[in-house]
XYZ file of C-alpha atoms in Angstrom:
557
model
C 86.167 56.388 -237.869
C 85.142 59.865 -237.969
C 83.678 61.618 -235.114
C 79.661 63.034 -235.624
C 79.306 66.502 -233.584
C 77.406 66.587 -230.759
C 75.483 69.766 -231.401
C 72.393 69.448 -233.495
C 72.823 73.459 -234.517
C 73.792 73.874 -238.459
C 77.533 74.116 -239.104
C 77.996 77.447 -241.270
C 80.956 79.414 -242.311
C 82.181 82.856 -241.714
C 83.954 84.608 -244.830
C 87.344 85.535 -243.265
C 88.040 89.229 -242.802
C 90.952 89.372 -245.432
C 89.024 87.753 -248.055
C 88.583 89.993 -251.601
C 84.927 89.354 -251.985
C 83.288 92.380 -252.274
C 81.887 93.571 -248.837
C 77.876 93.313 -249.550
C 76.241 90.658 -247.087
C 76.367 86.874 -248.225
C 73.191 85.254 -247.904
C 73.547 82.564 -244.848
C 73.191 78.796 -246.144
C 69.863 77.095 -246.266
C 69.208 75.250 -243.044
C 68.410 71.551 -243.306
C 64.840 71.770 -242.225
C 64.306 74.807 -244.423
C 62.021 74.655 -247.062
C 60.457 76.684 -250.472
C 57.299 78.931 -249.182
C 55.539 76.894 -251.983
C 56.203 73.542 -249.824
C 55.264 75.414 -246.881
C 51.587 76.133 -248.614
C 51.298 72.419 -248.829
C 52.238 71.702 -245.501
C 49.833 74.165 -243.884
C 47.118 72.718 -246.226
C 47.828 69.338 -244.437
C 47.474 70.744 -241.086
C 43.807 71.728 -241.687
C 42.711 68.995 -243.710
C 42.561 70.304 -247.171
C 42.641 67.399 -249.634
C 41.587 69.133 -253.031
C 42.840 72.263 -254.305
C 40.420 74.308 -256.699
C 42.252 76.178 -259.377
C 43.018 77.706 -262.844
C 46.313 78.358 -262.864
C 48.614 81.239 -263.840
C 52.562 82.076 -264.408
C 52.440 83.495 -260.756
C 51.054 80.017 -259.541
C 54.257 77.758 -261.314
C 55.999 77.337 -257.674
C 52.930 76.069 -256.134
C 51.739 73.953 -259.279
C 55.252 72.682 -259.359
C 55.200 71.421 -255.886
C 51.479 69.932 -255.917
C 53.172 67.746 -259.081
C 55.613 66.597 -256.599
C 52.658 64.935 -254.366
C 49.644 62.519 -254.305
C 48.013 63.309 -251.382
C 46.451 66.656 -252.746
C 44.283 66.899 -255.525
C 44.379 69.660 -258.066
C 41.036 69.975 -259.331
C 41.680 71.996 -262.951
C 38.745 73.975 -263.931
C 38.765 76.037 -267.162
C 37.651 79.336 -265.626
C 37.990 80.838 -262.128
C 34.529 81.553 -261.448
C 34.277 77.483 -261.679
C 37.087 77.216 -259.576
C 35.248 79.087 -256.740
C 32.316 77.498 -257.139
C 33.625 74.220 -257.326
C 35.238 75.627 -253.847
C 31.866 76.600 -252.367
C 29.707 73.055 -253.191
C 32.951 71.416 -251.718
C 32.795 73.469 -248.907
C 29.032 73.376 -248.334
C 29.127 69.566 -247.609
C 32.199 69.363 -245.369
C 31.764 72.319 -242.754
C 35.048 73.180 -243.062
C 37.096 75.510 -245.420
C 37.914 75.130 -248.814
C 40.908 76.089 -250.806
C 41.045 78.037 -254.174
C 44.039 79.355 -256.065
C 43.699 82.254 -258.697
C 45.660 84.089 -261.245
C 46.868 86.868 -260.543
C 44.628 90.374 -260.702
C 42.327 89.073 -263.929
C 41.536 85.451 -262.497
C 40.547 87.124 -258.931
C 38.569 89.705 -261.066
C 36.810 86.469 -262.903
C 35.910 84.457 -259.895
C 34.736 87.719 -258.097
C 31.087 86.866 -259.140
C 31.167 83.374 -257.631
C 32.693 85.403 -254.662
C 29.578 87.099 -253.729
C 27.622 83.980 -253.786
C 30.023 82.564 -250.883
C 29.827 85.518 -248.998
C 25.860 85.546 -248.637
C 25.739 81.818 -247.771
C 28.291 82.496 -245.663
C 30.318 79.579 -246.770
C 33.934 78.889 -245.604
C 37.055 79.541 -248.318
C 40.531 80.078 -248.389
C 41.104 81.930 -251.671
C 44.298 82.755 -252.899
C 46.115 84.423 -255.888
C 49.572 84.492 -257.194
C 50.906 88.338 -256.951
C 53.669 89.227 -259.243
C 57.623 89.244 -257.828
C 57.291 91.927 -255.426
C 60.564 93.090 -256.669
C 58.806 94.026 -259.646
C 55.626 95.634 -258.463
C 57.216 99.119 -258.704
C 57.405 98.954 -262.616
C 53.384 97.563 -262.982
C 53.852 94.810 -264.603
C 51.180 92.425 -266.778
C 48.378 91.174 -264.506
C 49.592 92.817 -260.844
C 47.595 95.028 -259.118
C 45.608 95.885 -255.916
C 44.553 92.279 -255.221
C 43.584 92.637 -251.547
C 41.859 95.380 -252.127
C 39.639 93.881 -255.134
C 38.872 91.359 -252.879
C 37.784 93.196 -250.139
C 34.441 93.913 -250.752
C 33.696 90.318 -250.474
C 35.804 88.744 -247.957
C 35.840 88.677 -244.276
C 39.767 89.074 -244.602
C 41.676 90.406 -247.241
C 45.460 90.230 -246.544
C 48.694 90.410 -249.386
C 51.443 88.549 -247.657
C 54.295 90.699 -247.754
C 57.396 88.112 -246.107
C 58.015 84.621 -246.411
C 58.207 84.771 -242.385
C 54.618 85.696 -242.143
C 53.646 82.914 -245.019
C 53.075 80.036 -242.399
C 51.230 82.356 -239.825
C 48.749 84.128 -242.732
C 47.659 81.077 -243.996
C 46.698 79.388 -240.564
C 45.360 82.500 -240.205
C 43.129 82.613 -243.028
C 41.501 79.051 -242.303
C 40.528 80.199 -238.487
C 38.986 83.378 -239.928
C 37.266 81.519 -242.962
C 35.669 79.578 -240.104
C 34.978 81.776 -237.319
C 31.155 82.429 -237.013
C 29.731 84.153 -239.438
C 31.404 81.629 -241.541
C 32.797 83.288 -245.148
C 35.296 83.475 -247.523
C 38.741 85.481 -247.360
C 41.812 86.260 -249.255
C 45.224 86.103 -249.020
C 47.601 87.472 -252.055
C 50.567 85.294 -252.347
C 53.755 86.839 -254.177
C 55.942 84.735 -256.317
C 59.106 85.091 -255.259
C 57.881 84.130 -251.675
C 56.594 80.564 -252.868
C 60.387 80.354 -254.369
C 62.183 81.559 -251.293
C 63.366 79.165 -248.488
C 62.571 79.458 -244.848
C 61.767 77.842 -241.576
C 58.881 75.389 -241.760
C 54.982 76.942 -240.651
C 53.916 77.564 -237.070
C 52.149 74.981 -235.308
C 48.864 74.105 -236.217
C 46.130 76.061 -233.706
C 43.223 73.700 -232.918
C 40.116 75.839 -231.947
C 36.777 74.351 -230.610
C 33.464 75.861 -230.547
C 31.312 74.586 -228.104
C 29.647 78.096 -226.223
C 26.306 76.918 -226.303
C 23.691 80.850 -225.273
C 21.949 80.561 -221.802
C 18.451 79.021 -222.359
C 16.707 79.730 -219.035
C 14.155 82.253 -220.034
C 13.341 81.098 -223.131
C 12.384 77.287 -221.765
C 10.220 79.288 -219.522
C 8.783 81.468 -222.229
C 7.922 78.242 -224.287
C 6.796 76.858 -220.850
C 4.092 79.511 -221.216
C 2.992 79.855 -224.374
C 0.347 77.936 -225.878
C 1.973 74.873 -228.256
C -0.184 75.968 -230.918
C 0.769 79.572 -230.784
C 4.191 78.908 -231.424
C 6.155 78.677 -234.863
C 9.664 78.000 -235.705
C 12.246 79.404 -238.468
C 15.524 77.412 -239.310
C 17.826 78.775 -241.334
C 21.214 77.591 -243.019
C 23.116 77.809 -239.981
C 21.261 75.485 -238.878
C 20.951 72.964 -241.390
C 24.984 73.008 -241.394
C 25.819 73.306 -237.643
C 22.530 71.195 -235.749
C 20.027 69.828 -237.927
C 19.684 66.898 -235.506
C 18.832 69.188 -233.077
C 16.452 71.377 -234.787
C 14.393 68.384 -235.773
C 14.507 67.272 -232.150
C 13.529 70.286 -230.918
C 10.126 71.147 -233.481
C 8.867 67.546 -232.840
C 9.226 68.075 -228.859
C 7.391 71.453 -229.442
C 4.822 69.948 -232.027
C 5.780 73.474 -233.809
C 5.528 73.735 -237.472
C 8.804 74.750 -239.445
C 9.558 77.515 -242.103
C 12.978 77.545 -244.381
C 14.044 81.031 -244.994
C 12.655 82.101 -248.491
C 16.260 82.206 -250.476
C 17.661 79.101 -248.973
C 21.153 77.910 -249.434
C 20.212 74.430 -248.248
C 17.195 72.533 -246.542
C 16.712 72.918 -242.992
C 14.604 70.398 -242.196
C 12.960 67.017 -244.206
C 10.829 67.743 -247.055
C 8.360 65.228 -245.723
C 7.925 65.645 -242.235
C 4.628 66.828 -241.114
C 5.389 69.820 -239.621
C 7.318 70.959 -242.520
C 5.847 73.969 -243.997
C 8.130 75.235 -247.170
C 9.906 78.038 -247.196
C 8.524 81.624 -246.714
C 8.163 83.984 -249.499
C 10.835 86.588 -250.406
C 8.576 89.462 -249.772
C 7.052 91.787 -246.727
C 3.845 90.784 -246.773
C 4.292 87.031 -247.879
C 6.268 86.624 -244.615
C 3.627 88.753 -242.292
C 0.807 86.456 -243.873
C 2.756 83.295 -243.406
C 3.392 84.219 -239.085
C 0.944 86.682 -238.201
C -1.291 83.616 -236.833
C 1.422 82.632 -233.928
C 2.297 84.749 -230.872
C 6.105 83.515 -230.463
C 8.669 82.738 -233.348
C 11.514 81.143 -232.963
C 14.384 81.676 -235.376
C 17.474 79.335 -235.138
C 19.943 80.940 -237.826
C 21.643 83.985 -238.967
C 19.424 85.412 -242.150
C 15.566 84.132 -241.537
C 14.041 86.583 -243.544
C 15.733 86.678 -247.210
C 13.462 89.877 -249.145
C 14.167 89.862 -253.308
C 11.811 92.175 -255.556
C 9.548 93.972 -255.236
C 10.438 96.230 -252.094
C 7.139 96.355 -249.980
C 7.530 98.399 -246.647
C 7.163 96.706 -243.649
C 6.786 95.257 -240.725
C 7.858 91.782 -241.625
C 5.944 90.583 -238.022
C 2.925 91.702 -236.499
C 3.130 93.149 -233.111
C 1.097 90.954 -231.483
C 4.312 88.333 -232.136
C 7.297 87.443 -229.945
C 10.390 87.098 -231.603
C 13.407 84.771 -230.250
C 16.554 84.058 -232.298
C 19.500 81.923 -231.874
C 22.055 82.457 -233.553
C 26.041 82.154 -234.003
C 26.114 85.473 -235.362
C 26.534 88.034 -232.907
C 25.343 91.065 -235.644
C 22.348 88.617 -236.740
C 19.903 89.561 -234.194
C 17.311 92.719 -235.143
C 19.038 93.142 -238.429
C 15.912 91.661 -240.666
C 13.525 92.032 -237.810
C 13.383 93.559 -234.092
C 14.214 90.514 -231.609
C 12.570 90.380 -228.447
C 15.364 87.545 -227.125
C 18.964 87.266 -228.751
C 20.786 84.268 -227.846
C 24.070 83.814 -229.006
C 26.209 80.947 -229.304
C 26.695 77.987 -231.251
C 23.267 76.197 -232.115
C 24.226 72.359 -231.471
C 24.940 72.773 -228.007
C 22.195 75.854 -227.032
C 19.393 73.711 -228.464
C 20.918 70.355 -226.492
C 20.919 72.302 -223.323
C 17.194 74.117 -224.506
C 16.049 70.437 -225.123
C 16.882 69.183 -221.689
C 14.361 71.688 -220.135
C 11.303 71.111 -222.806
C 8.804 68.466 -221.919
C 7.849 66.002 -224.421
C 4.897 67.514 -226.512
C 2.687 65.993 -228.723
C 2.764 63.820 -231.530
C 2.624 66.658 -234.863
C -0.107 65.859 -237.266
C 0.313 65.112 -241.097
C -0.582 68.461 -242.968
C -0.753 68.965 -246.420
C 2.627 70.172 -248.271
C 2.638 73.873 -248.436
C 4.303 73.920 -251.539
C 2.686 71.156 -254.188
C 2.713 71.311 -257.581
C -0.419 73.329 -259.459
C -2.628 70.728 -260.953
C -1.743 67.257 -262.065
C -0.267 67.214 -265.106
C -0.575 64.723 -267.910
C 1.665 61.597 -268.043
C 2.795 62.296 -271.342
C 2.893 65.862 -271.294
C 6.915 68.101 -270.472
C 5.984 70.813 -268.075
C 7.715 72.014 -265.010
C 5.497 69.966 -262.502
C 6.022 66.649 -264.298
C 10.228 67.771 -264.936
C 10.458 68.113 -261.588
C 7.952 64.415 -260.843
C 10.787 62.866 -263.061
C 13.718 64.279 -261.422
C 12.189 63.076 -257.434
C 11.794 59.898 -258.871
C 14.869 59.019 -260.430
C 16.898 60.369 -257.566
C 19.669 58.153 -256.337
C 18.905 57.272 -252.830
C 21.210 59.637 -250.535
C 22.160 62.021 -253.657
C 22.464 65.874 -253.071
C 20.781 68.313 -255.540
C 22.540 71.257 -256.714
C 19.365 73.324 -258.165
C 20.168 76.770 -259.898
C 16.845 76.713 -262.064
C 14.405 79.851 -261.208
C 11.602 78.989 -262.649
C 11.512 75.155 -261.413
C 12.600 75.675 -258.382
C 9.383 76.008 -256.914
C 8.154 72.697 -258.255
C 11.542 70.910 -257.440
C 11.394 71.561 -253.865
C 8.003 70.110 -253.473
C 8.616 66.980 -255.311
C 11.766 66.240 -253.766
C 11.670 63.821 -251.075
C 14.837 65.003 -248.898
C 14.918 62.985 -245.852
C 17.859 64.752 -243.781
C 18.791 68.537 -243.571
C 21.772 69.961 -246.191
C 20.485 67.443 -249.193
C 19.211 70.316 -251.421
C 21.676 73.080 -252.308
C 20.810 76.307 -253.771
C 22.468 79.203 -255.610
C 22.553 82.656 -252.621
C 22.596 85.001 -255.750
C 24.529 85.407 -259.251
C 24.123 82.858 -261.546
C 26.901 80.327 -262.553
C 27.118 78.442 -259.305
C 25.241 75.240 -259.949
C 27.611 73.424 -262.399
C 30.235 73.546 -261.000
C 29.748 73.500 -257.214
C 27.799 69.743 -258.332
C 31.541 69.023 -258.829
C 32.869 70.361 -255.450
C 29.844 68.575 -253.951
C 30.552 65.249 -255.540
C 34.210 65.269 -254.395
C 33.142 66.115 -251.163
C 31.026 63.220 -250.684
C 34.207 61.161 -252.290
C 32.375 60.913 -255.662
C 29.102 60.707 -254.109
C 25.541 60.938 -256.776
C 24.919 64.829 -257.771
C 21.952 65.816 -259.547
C 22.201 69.694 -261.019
C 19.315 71.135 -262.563
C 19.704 74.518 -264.321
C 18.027 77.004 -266.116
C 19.340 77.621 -270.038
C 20.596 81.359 -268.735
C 22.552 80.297 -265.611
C 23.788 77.108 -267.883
C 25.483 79.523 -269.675
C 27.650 80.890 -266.792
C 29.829 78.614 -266.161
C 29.124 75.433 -268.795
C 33.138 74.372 -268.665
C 32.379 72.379 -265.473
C 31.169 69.851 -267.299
C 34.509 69.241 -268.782
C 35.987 69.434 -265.213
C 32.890 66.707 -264.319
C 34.253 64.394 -267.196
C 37.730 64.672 -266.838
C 37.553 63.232 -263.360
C 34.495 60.843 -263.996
C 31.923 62.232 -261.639
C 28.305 60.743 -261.313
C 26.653 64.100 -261.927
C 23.592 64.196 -263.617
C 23.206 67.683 -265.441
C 19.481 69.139 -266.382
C 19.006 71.744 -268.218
C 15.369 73.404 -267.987
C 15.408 75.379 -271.448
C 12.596 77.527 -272.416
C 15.021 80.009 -274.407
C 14.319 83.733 -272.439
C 15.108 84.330 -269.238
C 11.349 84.235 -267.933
C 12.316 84.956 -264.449
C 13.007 88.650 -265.639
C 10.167 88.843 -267.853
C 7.758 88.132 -264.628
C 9.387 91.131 -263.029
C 9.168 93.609 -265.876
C 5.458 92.853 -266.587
C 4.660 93.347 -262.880
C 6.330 96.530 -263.482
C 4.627 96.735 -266.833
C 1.723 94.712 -267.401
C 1.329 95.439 -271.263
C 5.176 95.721 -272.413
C 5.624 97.073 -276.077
C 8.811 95.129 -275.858
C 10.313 93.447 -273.854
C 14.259 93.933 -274.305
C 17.329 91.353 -273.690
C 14.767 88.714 -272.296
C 14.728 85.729 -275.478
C 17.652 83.563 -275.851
C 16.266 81.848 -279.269
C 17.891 83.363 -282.168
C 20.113 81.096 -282.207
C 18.820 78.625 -280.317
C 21.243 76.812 -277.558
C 22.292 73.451 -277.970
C 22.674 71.888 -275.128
C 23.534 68.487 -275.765
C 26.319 69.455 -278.992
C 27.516 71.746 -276.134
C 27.657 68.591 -273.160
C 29.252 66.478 -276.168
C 32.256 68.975 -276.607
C 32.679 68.680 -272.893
C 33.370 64.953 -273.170
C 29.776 64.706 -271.585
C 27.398 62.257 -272.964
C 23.667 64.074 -273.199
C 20.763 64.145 -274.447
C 17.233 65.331 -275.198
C 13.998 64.621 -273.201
C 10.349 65.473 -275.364
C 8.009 64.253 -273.011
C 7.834 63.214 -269.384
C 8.697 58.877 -270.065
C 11.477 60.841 -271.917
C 12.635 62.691 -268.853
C 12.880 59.444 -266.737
C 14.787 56.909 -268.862
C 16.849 59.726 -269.660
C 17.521 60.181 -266.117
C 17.332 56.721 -265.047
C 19.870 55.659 -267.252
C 22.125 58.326 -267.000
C 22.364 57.883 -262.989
C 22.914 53.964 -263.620
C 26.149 54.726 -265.611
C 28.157 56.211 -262.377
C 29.327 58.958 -264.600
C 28.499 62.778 -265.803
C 25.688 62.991 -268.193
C 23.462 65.939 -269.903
C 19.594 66.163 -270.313
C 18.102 68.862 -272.307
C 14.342 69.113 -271.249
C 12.781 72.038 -273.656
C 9.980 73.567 -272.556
């Protein structure tokens, strides 16, 4: 029988002093519980719930590829550009509150998705991006595809960080998912070396749990809507609230019969499409928003950015003087950046506005208004245009289904025919274009293959098209519109405000060639197909959502 040793400690060895080995150190055995930095990634990823990883990968990436191939319960989502990747990222990321995780290649794939990068960092929406650095052993001589990667990033990140042990691996990467998280929400970057994926080491640090729960102090402003006339009173959600206390926000307009503004660039719906005191979203310009509040004496803004401003530049002030101007917010930098604040609460908005409700007295019941966005005119059953696209598009909807909408010119129309009966149904792009496709595929995996309907315009189709090949290889019910009317008309509108009688108008037409949309989808391994007139639009739609699986409309205008 032979005897087990007591100690738990790892045996090793000690090179006797009259060996003839040469004299440079020995590396000390691997300990049982040690393990590659690349299973390490994995394990951290565990710890804070990731269960996709979004990536396109690289020769730096092989260690951690290799070890995701070792493993079912992650998912490597493959898309065929990084931009995708990090969109893909930001739709998943959008629906689940919590961060996402993206890995890159190298210097050129973080320079690709660095476009998709901004569009996080203005929703502020939570990601963990990553990209394999080169050997660090080899960074002295330059070589292919290494480079500054942290500081790239940096422009858009909250945290830019190039891990430079496989000691500090664990810690960085825990790191990197509180500070993706932390209020402002946002996306950061870690650069992760080769040869520390390959090296072993101790296991990562524990996993730090954090809970936000600070709700602001609500005293004073339950006693300065205590004193102010119902009707003089109008409130502002924004995205952080749509994410973070929608409940809450609807709660709180119905006790205060107040009506409700979106911000004018929305990443998301704030509040249901069809309640009464629903009012649309405010315009995108100075005196749009003045027009829109001037007739209320206090405002009350729950959310970080309530007053998005796009083109032209008009000066200001956004608010007449005569208003009162509250905000809540998670934010502690929000308040008096778009506007001066009279009251700056900050805190997180579920728990404020539960505390805020508990000193409000029930108001009164709000009265049905008329939408403040409707289509212009009734059009034609028969006839294609954008009111009766987007008629088609509410009424095929799948009951429950999220929309993904990166189409300028319809947007207006889609958002007032949608009927979006909870808050964070309606997603929208928070600047470059390229972000619709494939976030519908981070969306739908979010949801665990829940319905996705993307509409698009023909330029921002363009962007980032190899999603739908991502969308088919995994079988996703996504239904893809694309609103062509071949130029990008959005531009045109701004250069003829800027020029009312253009000689020429120059890099605006995209009809010589013309796109094709649906031999494009077909490549993909996306069925699709074109709509001519409005019945078109529907069966088209209609039987695309019954199938369960991607599909392609063309709708040309």
């Amino acid at each position: 029988m032979t005897a087990t040793p007591t100690s738990s400690a790892p045996e090793t060895t000690t090179p006797s002093p009259s060996s003839s080995t040469p004299s440079s150190p020995t590396p000390a055995p691997a300990r049982s519980a040690d393990i590659s930095g690349a299973e390490l990634v994995l394990r951290v990823l565990r710890d804070e719930g990731v269960h996709h990883v979004f990536g396109n990968p690289g020769t730096t990436e092989l260690p951690l590829m290799q070890e995701l191939a070792g493993q079912r319960d992650i998912q490597y989502v493959l898309a065929l550009q990084e931009a995708s990747a990090v969109a893909m990222a930001d739709g998943h990321a959008r629906i689940t509150g919590r961060p996402a995780f993206v890995n890159l290649h190298a210097a050129a794939g973080l320079g690709n998705g660095m476009g998709a990068l901004t569009n996080a960092a203005a929703a502020q929406v939570p990601l963990v991006v990553t990209a394999g650095q080169q050997d660090l052993r080899h960074l002295i001589h330059e070589p292919v595809l290494a480079g500054d990667l942290t500081g790239l990033a940096r422009a858009t990140v909250k945290w830019s960080h190039e891990v430079s042990t496989r000691t500090e691996l664990g810690t960085a990467l825990h790191q990197a998912f509180r500070v993706a998280q932390a209020p402002p929400a946002g996306p950061v970057f870690l650069s992760l070396p080769m040869n520390l994926l390959d090296e072993v080491g101790p296991p990562p640090p524990r996993h730090t749990e954090i809970r936000y729960a600070a709700g602001a102090p609500v005293d004073d402003l339950a006693a300065l809507l205590a004193g102010t006339p119902r009707d003089d009173i109008a409130l502002v959600f924004g995205d952080e609230l749509a994410r973070h206390a929608p409940r809450e926000g609807l709660a709180l307009a119905e006790r205060l019969g107040a009506p409700v503004w979106g911000t004018g660039w929305p990443a998301t719906n704030p509040f249901p499409t069809r309640h009464p005191l629903w009012r649309g979203y405010l315009p995108t310009h100075v005196p749009g928003i003045h027009e829109a509040l001037a007739p209320y004496r206090l405002v009350v803004i729950a959310g970080a950015q309530p007053f998005s401003l796009y083109y032209p530049y008009a000066p200001g002030p956004l608010l007449s003087d005569r208003t009162q101007v509250v905000q809540i917010t998670e934010d502690p930098s929000a308040p008096g950046r778009d506007t001066p604040v009279d009251m700056a609460l900050h805190g997180q908005l579920q728990p404020t506005l539960r505390e805020l409700l508990d000193l409000i007295p029930a108001g009164r019941q709000a009265e049905q208004v008329p939408d403040a966005e409707g289509p212009e005119g009734a059009a034609e059953p028969s006839t294609l245009d954008l009111p009766s696209v987007a008629e088609a598009l509410a009424s095929t909807l799948p009951d429950g289904a999220i929309v993904c909408d990166e189409a300028p010119q319809a947007a207006r129309h889609i958002r007032a025919a949608l009927d979006l009966r909870r808050a964070n149904q309606y997603q929208w792009v928070a600047g470059g274009l390229g972000w619709a496709m494939p976030a519908a595929v981070g969306v739908s995996l979010a949801r665990d293959r829940g319905a996705v309907l993307c509409t698009v315009g023909d330029g921002a189709a363009m962007y980032c098209p190899q999603a739908l090949w991502t969308a088919a290889r995994l079988e996703l019910p996504i239904g893809f519109v694309v609103v062509n009317n071949r130029e990008y008309r959005v531009l045109k509108d701004n250069w003829q405000q800027r020029d009312p009688r253009p000689s020429r108008l120059l890099g605006m037409d995209l009809n010589r060639p013309a796109m094709d949309f649906v031999a494009l989808s077909h490549s993909m391994g996306v069925p699709a197909r074109r709509a001519a007139s409005a019945e078109d639009l529907g069966d088209a739609l209609a039987d695309g959502h019954r199938t369960g699986r991607p599909f392609l409309v063309q709708v040309d205008l």
